[in-house]
C-alpha cells in the first residue's frame, strides 16, 4: 500500500512539473535571445522527461495492482 501511495504522489509531482514546463514553453514562444532559446529547449526536454516518467510510473502502478 505504501508503494502505491509513493507512485501516485510521484505521478502527481511529475504532472505538475509537466504543466509548469508546458506553460513556460507557451508563454515564451519564439524567444529572441540565445539564452532564452536554451531555457526554452530545457523546458521542452523537461516536458518530454515528465511524460516518460508519468508513463513508466503508471505502468508500475498497474503491475502493483495486478499483484494484489
XYZ file of N, CA and C in Angstrom:
204
model
N 0.815 -1.190 0.000
C 0.000 0.000 0.000
C 0.861 1.258 0.000
N 1.946 1.220 0.774
C 2.827 2.378 0.869
C 3.506 2.663 -0.470
N 3.841 1.611 -1.197
C 4.480 1.780 -2.503
C 3.520 2.393 -3.512
N 2.243 2.002 -3.444
C 1.248 2.566 -4.354
C 1.055 4.055 -4.092
N 1.044 4.449 -2.825
C 0.910 5.873 -2.491
C 2.115 6.651 -2.996
N 3.297 6.062 -2.854
C 4.511 6.713 -3.340
C 4.451 6.915 -4.860
N 3.981 5.917 -5.574
C 3.874 6.016 -7.031
C 2.865 7.087 -7.422
N 1.731 7.119 -6.743
C 0.704 8.111 -7.063
C 1.206 9.529 -6.795
N 1.899 9.730 -5.686
C 2.459 11.050 -5.378
C 3.501 11.438 -6.429
N 4.301 10.486 -6.870
C 5.292 10.773 -7.905
C 4.634 11.147 -9.230
N 3.517 10.510 -9.555
C 2.790 10.847 -10.777
C 2.248 12.272 -10.682
N 1.702 12.631 -9.534
C 1.157 13.984 -9.358
C 2.262 15.030 -9.465
N 3.400 14.781 -8.846
C 4.520 15.723 -8.923
C 5.012 15.863 -10.362
N 5.098 14.751 -11.081
C 5.526 14.806 -12.474
C 4.518 15.553 -13.337
N 3.235 15.391 -13.045
C 2.210 16.101 -13.805
C 2.279 17.608 -13.550
N 2.544 18.001 -12.319
C 2.702 19.430 -12.008
C 3.923 19.986 -12.726
N 5.016 19.252 -12.700
C 6.225 19.678 -13.400
C 5.982 19.798 -14.899
N 5.242 18.868 -15.462
C 4.889 18.922 -16.876
C 4.057 20.160 -17.180
N 3.102 20.453 -16.339
C 2.275 21.639 -16.535
C 3.076 22.926 -16.474
N 3.995 23.012 -15.526
C 4.839 24.204 -15.420
C 5.742 24.366 -16.642
N 6.318 23.281 -17.099
C 7.213 23.353 -18.256
C 6.450 23.721 -19.523
N 5.280 23.149 -19.703
C 4.481 23.456 -20.893
C 4.004 24.910 -20.857
N 3.586 25.388 -19.697
C 3.142 26.785 -19.620
C 4.308 27.732 -19.881
N 5.521 27.378 -19.451
C 6.692 28.211 -19.752
C 6.959 28.231 -21.250
N 6.833 27.058 -21.888
C 7.067 26.995 -23.337
C 6.038 27.827 -24.105
N 4.798 27.821 -23.640
C 3.752 28.565 -24.331
C 3.925 30.067 -24.132
N 4.231 30.493 -22.914
C 4.358 31.929 -22.649
C 5.616 32.521 -23.275
N 6.637 31.725 -23.473
C 7.889 32.218 -24.059
C 8.100 31.654 -25.458
N 7.051 31.632 -26.241
C 7.124 31.082 -27.581
C 8.001 31.967 -28.462
N 8.859 31.375 -29.244
C 9.780 32.043 -30.163
C 10.655 33.090 -29.455
N 11.552 32.634 -28.580
C 12.450 33.559 -27.880
C 13.376 34.264 -28.866
N 13.895 35.409 -28.450
C 14.731 36.192 -29.352
C 16.221 36.093 -29.027
N 16.573 35.796 -27.802
C 17.982 35.726 -27.392
C 18.435 34.274 -27.295
N 19.731 34.025 -27.496
C 20.236 32.645 -27.397
C 20.005 32.018 -26.021
N 20.153 32.806 -24.965
C 19.929 32.266 -23.624
C 18.465 31.862 -23.439
N 17.567 32.634 -24.029
C 16.149 32.291 -23.952
C 15.853 31.003 -24.711
N 16.535 30.789 -25.826
C 16.359 29.544 -26.585
C 16.841 28.345 -25.772
N 17.922 28.523 -25.020
C 18.434 27.428 -24.192
C 17.420 27.077 -23.109
N 16.844 28.096 -22.466
C 15.813 27.845 -21.451
C 14.584 27.183 -22.057
N 14.205 27.627 -23.241
C 13.041 27.050 -23.908
C 13.298 25.582 -24.254
N 14.498 25.301 -24.770
C 14.858 23.913 -25.090
C 14.912 23.038 -23.849
N 15.415 23.587 -22.748
C 15.446 22.833 -21.493
C 14.024 22.519 -21.023
N 13.121 23.462 -21.213
C 11.725 23.226 -20.831
C 11.102 22.126 -21.673
N 11.437 22.088 -22.944
C 10.935 21.010 -23.812
C 11.479 19.661 -23.339
N 12.757 19.613 -22.999
C 13.341 18.361 -22.506
C 12.709 17.934 -21.187
N 12.457 18.874 -20.291
C 11.797 18.558 -19.026
C 10.399 18.002 -19.290
N 9.700 18.588 -20.250
C 8.358 18.104 -20.595
C 8.403 16.665 -21.099
N 9.340 16.374 -21.967
C 9.467 15.020 -22.512
C 9.816 14.023 -21.412
N 10.737 14.407 -20.522
C 11.108 13.524 -19.423
C 9.936 13.292 -18.468
N 9.132 14.331 -18.226
C 7.977 14.179 -17.340
C 6.948 13.237 -17.949
N 6.724 13.343 -19.250
C 5.782 12.442 -19.914
C 6.273 10.996 -19.813
N 7.561 10.785 -20.037
C 8.121 9.438 -19.932
C 7.984 8.908 -18.504
N 8.260 9.746 -17.522
C 8.177 9.326 -16.120
C 6.742 8.984 -15.734
N 5.791 9.789 -16.184
C 4.390 9.505 -15.875
C 3.980 8.164 -16.471
N 4.402 7.906 -17.704
C 4.023 6.636 -18.337
C 4.674 5.443 -17.639
N 5.928 5.566 -17.246
C 6.583 4.445 -16.574
C 6.006 4.229 -15.175
N 5.659 5.296 -14.482
C 5.048 5.141 -13.163
C 3.648 4.549 -13.268
N 2.906 4.918 -14.301
C 1.571 4.346 -14.492
C 1.665 2.846 -14.769
N 2.666 2.443 -15.549
C 2.863 1.010 -15.784
C 3.207 0.282 -14.491
N 4.079 0.900 -13.666
C 4.460 0.290 -12.392
C 3.260 0.184 -11.460
N 2.402 1.195 -11.460
C 1.199 1.154 -10.632
C 0.268 0.046 -11.099
N 0.152 -0.136 -12.402
C -0.679 -1.218 -12.931
C -0.152 -2.587 -12.524
N 1.152 -2.747 -12.527
C 1.747 -4.022 -12.106
C 1.499 -4.280 -10.621
N 1.585 -3.220 -9.807
C 1.339 -3.375 -8.365
C -0.104 -3.806 -8.100
N -1.039 -3.228 -8.868
C -2.443 -3.577 -8.673
C -2.731 -5.007 -9.130
N -2.025 -5.472 -10.155
C -2.209 -6.847 -10.611
C -1.688 -7.843 -9.586
N -0.632 -7.493 -8.869
C -0.041 -8.391 -7.895
C -0.948 -8.577 -6.685
N -1.745 -7.581 -6.378
C -2.596 -7.671 -5.179
C -3.895 -8.346 -5.438
